[in-house]
Amino acid sequence: DIKMTQSPSSLSASLGERVTISCRASENINNYLSWYQKKEDGSVKLLIYHTSRLQPGAPSRFSGSGSGKDYSLTISGLESEDIATYYCQQGYTPPTFGGGTKLELK
Amino acid sequence: QVQLKESGPGLVQPSQTLSLTCTVSGFSLTSNSVHWVRQPPGKGLEWVGAIWSGGSTDYNSALKSRLSISRDTSKSQVFLKMNSLQTEDTAIYFCTRRGQLRGFDYWGQGVMVTVSS
């Protein structure tokens, strides 16, 4: 199975700050990398798929980049509604997730 | 409008069998695969298994011996059955649809399953 290593595991940031979360796969995943937001209310939303494609309905302040084994999610200006836990996931079978990044307000 | 909704018992006794149903709307089970993902308390997301649009299945290798996923396309329902439940199976169980380019684009709200006597 492909192992996904996500960092940091937790992050404190201020409103308006630029935030970046990283994800590394144990092998080349050919851009089949998605990012999810999980809120305290339990809801899970797809933000980014195939490395950099913004899911319809996701705010444009979210962007993704990367290639090969290394990928990242960036929030260009943190808003209060972005407080959540973020997960990366690779698209080969079996799908595997990173360990999550808990984003908190500073 | 695409929707998925999980249903099932909230409490299951150890060694018993868990049965969950995912009822979908807004798409056909013969067009998209449906996956089960779970999250134990305080832990991350774990893929459980899938039923593909053609009806074949794949399972998490750690759960394969205890797990079965099936569907009824006429009712737009996907079923998860896991036997010999242990306390480590306590988790929120989500069903989700795989969309284009292998992202899970729609998720149910999840159902909390507690394994306890």
mmCIF file of C-alpha atoms in Angstrom:
data_model
loop_
_atom_site.group_PDB
_atom_site.id
_atom_site.type_symbol
_atom_site.label_atom_id
_atom_site.label_comp_id
_atom_site.label_asym_id
_atom_site.label_seq_id
_atom_site.Cartn_x
_atom_site.Cartn_y
_atom_site.Cartn_z
ATOM 1 C CA ASP A 1 0.000 0.000 0.000
ATOM 2 C CA ILE A 2 1.109 3.570 -0.672
ATOM 3 C CA LYS A 3 1.882 5.426 2.547
ATOM 4 C CA MET A 4 0.943 9.090 2.796
ATOM 5 C CA THR A 5 2.906 11.275 5.203
ATOM 6 C CA GLN A 6 1.279 14.606 5.973
ATOM 7 C CA SER A 7 2.861 17.559 7.760
ATOM 8 C CA PRO A 8 2.472 19.316 10.030
ATOM 9 C CA SER A 9 0.047 17.348 12.167
ATOM 10 C CA SER A 10 -1.190 20.580 13.708
ATOM 11 C CA LEU A 11 -0.893 24.218 12.790
ATOM 12 C CA SER A 12 -1.833 27.529 14.401
ATOM 13 C CA ALA A 13 -2.350 30.487 12.094
ATOM 14 C CA SER A 14 -3.869 33.967 12.156
ATOM 15 C CA LEU A 15 -6.785 35.193 10.094
ATOM 16 C CA GLY A 16 -5.567 36.365 6.707
ATOM 17 C CA GLU A 17 -2.367 34.327 6.931
ATOM 18 C CA ARG A 18 -1.150 32.103 4.113
ATOM 19 C CA VAL A 19 -1.145 28.459 5.168
ATOM 20 C CA THR A 20 0.562 25.496 3.501
ATOM 21 C CA ILE A 21 0.137 21.802 4.283
ATOM 22 C CA SER A 22 2.382 19.148 2.773
ATOM 23 C CA CYS A 23 1.861 15.544 1.813
ATOM 24 C CA ARG A 24 4.431 13.012 0.675
ATOM 25 C CA ALA A 25 3.650 9.664 -0.912
ATOM 26 C CA SER A 26 5.872 6.618 -0.538
ATOM 27 C CA GLU A 27 5.957 6.332 -4.343
ATOM 28 C CA ASN A 28 5.031 8.334 -7.424
ATOM 29 C CA ILE A 29 1.245 8.816 -7.499
ATOM 30 C CA ASN A 30 1.124 10.639 -10.839
ATOM 31 C CA ASN A 31 -0.894 13.594 -9.533
ATOM 32 C CA TYR A 32 -3.748 11.422 -8.227
ATOM 33 C CA LEU A 33 -3.857 13.429 -5.049
ATOM 34 C CA SER A 34 -6.936 14.910 -3.410
ATOM 35 C CA TRP A 35 -7.434 17.176 -0.396
ATOM 36 C CA TYR A 36 -10.359 17.070 2.026
ATOM 37 C CA GLN A 37 -11.633 19.310 4.777
ATOM 38 C CA LYS A 38 -13.270 17.723 7.819
ATOM 39 C CA LYS A 39 -15.048 20.057 10.193
ATOM 40 C CA GLU A 40 -15.980 19.607 13.829
ATOM 41 C CA ASP A 41 -19.592 19.061 12.804
ATOM 42 C CA GLY A 42 -18.369 15.880 11.088
ATOM 43 C CA SER A 43 -18.868 16.967 7.509
ATOM 44 C CA VAL A 44 -16.245 16.021 4.919
ATOM 45 C CA LYS A 45 -15.723 18.034 1.742
ATOM 46 C CA LEU A 46 -13.504 17.542 -1.270
ATOM 47 C CA LEU A 47 -11.489 20.695 -1.902
ATOM 48 C CA ILE A 48 -8.909 19.737 -4.523
ATOM 49 C CA TYR A 49 -8.605 16.701 -6.802
ATOM 50 C CA HIS A 50 -5.907 15.587 -9.210
ATOM 51 C CA THR A 51 -3.369 17.771 -7.403
ATOM 52 C CA SER A 52 -4.662 21.180 -8.435
ATOM 53 C CA ARG A 53 -8.242 21.035 -9.693
ATOM 54 C CA LEU A 54 -10.615 23.021 -7.505
ATOM 55 C CA GLN A 55 -13.808 21.152 -6.672
ATOM 56 C CA PRO A 56 -16.884 23.194 -7.681
ATOM 57 C CA GLY A 57 -18.112 25.068 -4.651
ATOM 58 C CA ALA A 58 -14.723 25.125 -2.916
ATOM 59 C CA PRO A 59 -13.438 28.657 -2.245
ATOM 60 C CA SER A 60 -10.800 29.931 -4.656
ATOM 61 C CA ARG A 61 -8.427 30.709 -1.770
ATOM 62 C CA PHE A 62 -7.653 26.967 -1.743
ATOM 63 C CA SER A 63 -5.073 25.750 -4.220
ATOM 64 C CA GLY A 64 -2.989 22.635 -4.704
ATOM 65 C CA SER A 65 0.311 21.849 -6.334
ATOM 66 C CA GLY A 66 2.882 19.132 -6.636
ATOM 67 C CA SER A 67 4.053 16.195 -8.668
ATOM 68 C CA GLY A 68 5.624 12.791 -8.263
ATOM 69 C CA LYS A 69 5.674 12.057 -4.534
ATOM 70 C CA ASP A 70 5.332 15.586 -3.090
ATOM 71 C CA TYR A 71 2.168 17.677 -2.898
ATOM 72 C CA SER A 72 0.858 20.678 -1.017
ATOM 73 C CA LEU A 73 -2.351 22.500 -0.191
ATOM 74 C CA THR A 74 -2.293 26.266 0.242
ATOM 75 C CA ILE A 75 -4.889 28.571 1.735
ATOM 76 C CA SER A 76 -4.069 32.025 0.426
ATOM 77 C CA GLY A 77 -5.720 33.939 3.253
ATOM 78 C CA LEU A 78 -7.079 32.061 6.241
ATOM 79 C CA GLU A 79 -10.707 32.671 7.142
ATOM 80 C CA SER A 80 -12.476 31.565 10.306
ATOM 81 C CA GLU A 81 -14.583 29.048 8.387
ATOM 82 C CA ASP A 82 -11.375 27.246 7.347
ATOM 83 C CA ILE A 83 -10.771 25.982 10.874
ATOM 84 C CA ALA A 84 -10.896 22.224 10.371
ATOM 85 C CA THR A 85 -8.751 19.141 9.890
ATOM 86 C CA TYR A 86 -7.325 18.579 6.420
ATOM 87 C CA TYR A 87 -6.465 15.248 4.830
ATOM 88 C CA CYS A 88 -4.636 14.283 1.675
ATOM 89 C CA GLN A 89 -5.509 11.055 -0.159
ATOM 90 C CA GLN A 90 -3.873 9.217 -3.023
ATOM 91 C CA GLY A 91 -6.046 7.741 -5.755
ATOM 92 C CA TYR A 92 -4.566 4.271 -6.370
ATOM 93 C CA THR A 93 -6.264 1.193 -4.935
ATOM 94 C CA PRO A 94 -6.274 0.836 -2.011
ATOM 95 C CA PRO A 95 -6.779 4.558 -1.445
ATOM 96 C CA THR A 96 -4.820 5.832 1.523
ATOM 97 C CA PHE A 97 -5.031 9.033 3.514
ATOM 98 C CA GLY A 98 -2.484 11.185 5.244
ATOM 99 C CA GLY A 99 -2.678 11.426 9.003
ATOM 100 C CA GLY A 100 -4.375 14.816 8.936
ATOM 101 C CA THR A 101 -3.483 18.408 9.788
ATOM 102 C CA LYS A 102 -5.504 20.122 12.474
ATOM 103 C CA LEU A 103 -5.692 23.827 11.704
ATOM 104 C CA GLU A 104 -6.390 26.171 14.596
ATOM 105 C CA LEU A 105 -6.607 29.914 15.041
ATOM 106 C CA LYS A 106 -3.680 31.651 16.679
ATOM 107 C CA GLN B 1 -28.542 16.601 -6.474
ATOM 108 C CA VAL B 2 -26.107 13.943 -5.336
ATOM 109 C CA GLN B 3 -26.672 12.666 -1.809
ATOM 110 C CA LEU B 4 -25.480 9.732 0.254
ATOM 111 C CA LYS B 5 -26.889 8.735 3.610
ATOM 112 C CA GLU B 6 -25.665 6.048 5.972
ATOM 113 C CA SER B 7 -27.923 4.140 8.308
ATOM 114 C CA GLY B 8 -27.421 1.390 10.820
ATOM 115 C CA PRO B 9 -27.219 0.559 14.510
ATOM 116 C CA GLY B 10 -25.242 2.856 16.743
ATOM 117 C CA LEU B 11 -24.249 0.095 19.157
ATOM 118 C CA VAL B 12 -22.974 -3.367 18.358
ATOM 119 C CA GLN B 13 -21.777 -5.990 20.806
ATOM 120 C CA PRO B 14 -18.276 -7.420 20.497
ATOM 121 C CA SER B 15 -18.047 -10.468 18.209
ATOM 122 C CA GLN B 16 -21.324 -9.527 16.535
ATOM 123 C CA THR B 17 -21.928 -8.412 12.948
ATOM 124 C CA LEU B 18 -22.240 -4.803 11.812
ATOM 125 C CA SER B 19 -24.675 -4.050 9.005
ATOM 126 C CA LEU B 20 -24.732 -0.599 7.444
ATOM 127 C CA THR B 21 -26.677 0.751 4.494
ATOM 128 C CA CYS B 22 -25.732 3.655 2.251
ATOM 129 C CA THR B 23 -28.685 5.043 0.326
ATOM 130 C CA VAL B 24 -27.716 7.230 -2.597
ATOM 131 C CA SER B 25 -29.599 9.613 -4.840
ATOM 132 C CA GLY B 26 -28.743 11.831 -7.767
ATOM 133 C CA PHE B 27 -26.548 9.264 -9.499
ATOM 134 C CA SER B 28 -26.528 5.622 -10.507
ATOM 135 C CA LEU B 29 -24.515 2.911 -8.771
ATOM 136 C CA THR B 30 -23.700 1.578 -12.248
ATOM 137 C CA SER B 31 -21.996 4.874 -13.114
ATOM 138 C CA ASN B 32 -19.907 5.596 -10.003
ATOM 139 C CA SER B 33 -18.219 3.499 -7.369
ATOM 140 C CA VAL B 34 -19.173 3.865 -3.719
ATOM 141 C CA HIS B 35 -16.595 3.511 -0.972
ATOM 142 C CA TRP B 36 -16.712 3.125 2.776
ATOM 143 C CA VAL B 37 -14.297 5.157 4.904
ATOM 144 C CA ARG B 38 -14.136 5.153 8.686
ATOM 145 C CA GLN B 39 -12.637 7.340 11.397
ATOM 146 C CA PRO B 40 -11.964 5.900 14.852
ATOM 147 C CA PRO B 41 -12.187 8.380 17.728
ATOM 148 C CA GLY B 42 -9.163 10.666 17.771
ATOM 149 C CA LYS B 43 -7.664 9.088 14.651
ATOM 150 C CA GLY B 44 -7.544 9.766 10.930
ATOM 151 C CA LEU B 45 -9.513 8.532 7.960
ATOM 152 C CA GLU B 46 -9.182 4.884 6.930
ATOM 153 C CA TRP B 47 -10.454 3.379 3.703
ATOM 154 C CA VAL B 48 -12.587 0.312 4.370
ATOM 155 C CA GLY B 49 -13.612 -0.925 0.950
ATOM 156 C CA ALA B 50 -15.457 -0.248 -2.261
ATOM 157 C CA ILE B 51 -17.985 -1.536 -4.733
ATOM 158 C CA TRP B 52 -17.194 -0.470 -8.261
ATOM 159 C CA SER B 53 -19.665 0.550 -10.922
ATOM 160 C CA GLY B 54 -19.431 -2.878 -12.525
ATOM 161 C CA GLY B 55 -20.231 -4.601 -9.221
ATOM 162 C CA SER B 56 -16.778 -5.873 -8.279
ATOM 163 C CA THR B 57 -15.412 -5.142 -4.828
ATOM 164 C CA ASP B 58 -12.142 -4.268 -3.129
ATOM 165 C CA TYR B 59 -11.399 -4.384 0.563
ATOM 166 C CA ASN B 60 -8.853 -3.065 3.014
ATOM 167 C CA SER B 61 -6.476 -5.989 3.386
ATOM 168 C CA ALA B 62 -6.590 -5.731 7.195
ATOM 169 C CA LEU B 63 -10.381 -6.138 7.180
ATOM 170 C CA LYS B 64 -10.861 -8.404 4.181
ATOM 171 C CA SER B 65 -11.539 -11.599 6.100
ATOM 172 C CA ARG B 66 -14.405 -9.940 8.024
ATOM 173 C CA LEU B 67 -15.875 -7.655 5.412
ATOM 174 C CA SER B 68 -18.466 -7.835 2.661
ATOM 175 C CA ILE B 69 -19.807 -5.015 0.501
ATOM 176 C CA SER B 70 -22.770 -5.481 -1.817
ATOM 177 C CA ARG B 71 -25.464 -3.411 -3.467
ATOM 178 C CA ASP B 72 -29.028 -3.301 -4.730
ATOM 179 C CA THR B 73 -29.001 -1.068 -7.780
ATOM 180 C CA SER B 74 -32.812 -1.004 -8.006
ATOM 181 C CA LYS B 75 -32.956 0.565 -4.555
ATOM 182 C CA SER B 76 -29.780 2.658 -4.963
ATOM 183 C CA GLN B 77 -28.349 1.097 -1.836
ATOM 184 C CA VAL B 78 -24.911 -0.160 -0.879
ATOM 185 C CA PHE B 79 -24.470 -2.515 2.051
ATOM 186 C CA LEU B 80 -21.531 -3.084 4.367
ATOM 187 C CA LYS B 81 -21.349 -6.161 6.556
ATOM 188 C CA MET B 82 -18.469 -6.701 8.942
ATOM 189 C CA ASN B 83 -18.392 -9.654 11.286
ATOM 190 C CA SER B 84 -16.483 -10.470 14.466
ATOM 191 C CA LEU B 85 -16.566 -6.867 15.562
ATOM 192 C CA GLN B 86 -13.970 -5.671 18.047
ATOM 193 C CA THR B 87 -13.700 -2.502 20.115
ATOM 194 C CA GLU B 88 -11.125 -1.227 17.592
ATOM 195 C CA ASP B 89 -13.924 -1.115 15.001
ATOM 196 C CA THR B 90 -15.588 1.696 16.937
ATOM 197 C CA ALA B 91 -15.643 4.588 14.476
ATOM 198 C CA ILE B 92 -17.684 6.961 12.400
ATOM 199 C CA TYR B 93 -18.452 5.146 9.139
ATOM 200 C CA PHE B 94 -18.889 7.220 5.990
ATOM 201 C CA CYS B 95 -19.976 6.247 2.524
ATOM 202 C CA THR B 96 -18.621 8.334 -0.298
ATOM 203 C CA ARG B 97 -18.782 8.488 -4.077
ATOM 204 C CA ARG B 98 -15.667 8.422 -6.192
ATOM 205 C CA GLY B 99 -15.812 11.127 -8.817
ATOM 206 C CA GLN B 100 -13.571 12.110 -11.659
ATOM 207 C CA LEU B 101 -9.826 11.690 -11.392
ATOM 208 C CA ARG B 102 -10.190 9.541 -8.249
ATOM 209 C CA GLY B 103 -11.357 12.105 -5.736
ATOM 210 C CA PHE B 104 -14.216 11.320 -3.350
ATOM 211 C CA ASP B 105 -16.557 14.114 -4.356
ATOM 212 C CA TYR B 106 -19.635 13.497 -2.206
ATOM 213 C CA TRP B 107 -19.820 12.163 1.337
ATOM 214 C CA GLY B 108 -22.579 11.066 3.646
ATOM 215 C CA GLN B 109 -22.845 12.641 7.083
ATOM 216 C CA GLY B 110 -21.468 9.482 8.669
ATOM 217 C CA VAL B 111 -22.857 7.111 11.265
ATOM 218 C CA MET B 112 -21.210 6.529 14.618
ATOM 219 C CA VAL B 113 -20.789 2.850 15.455
ATOM 220 C CA THR B 114 -19.765 1.876 18.972
ATOM 221 C CA VAL B 115 -18.644 -1.660 19.715
ATOM 222 C CA SER B 116 -19.345 -2.329 23.356
ATOM 223 C CA SER B 117 -21.080 -4.798 25.598
#
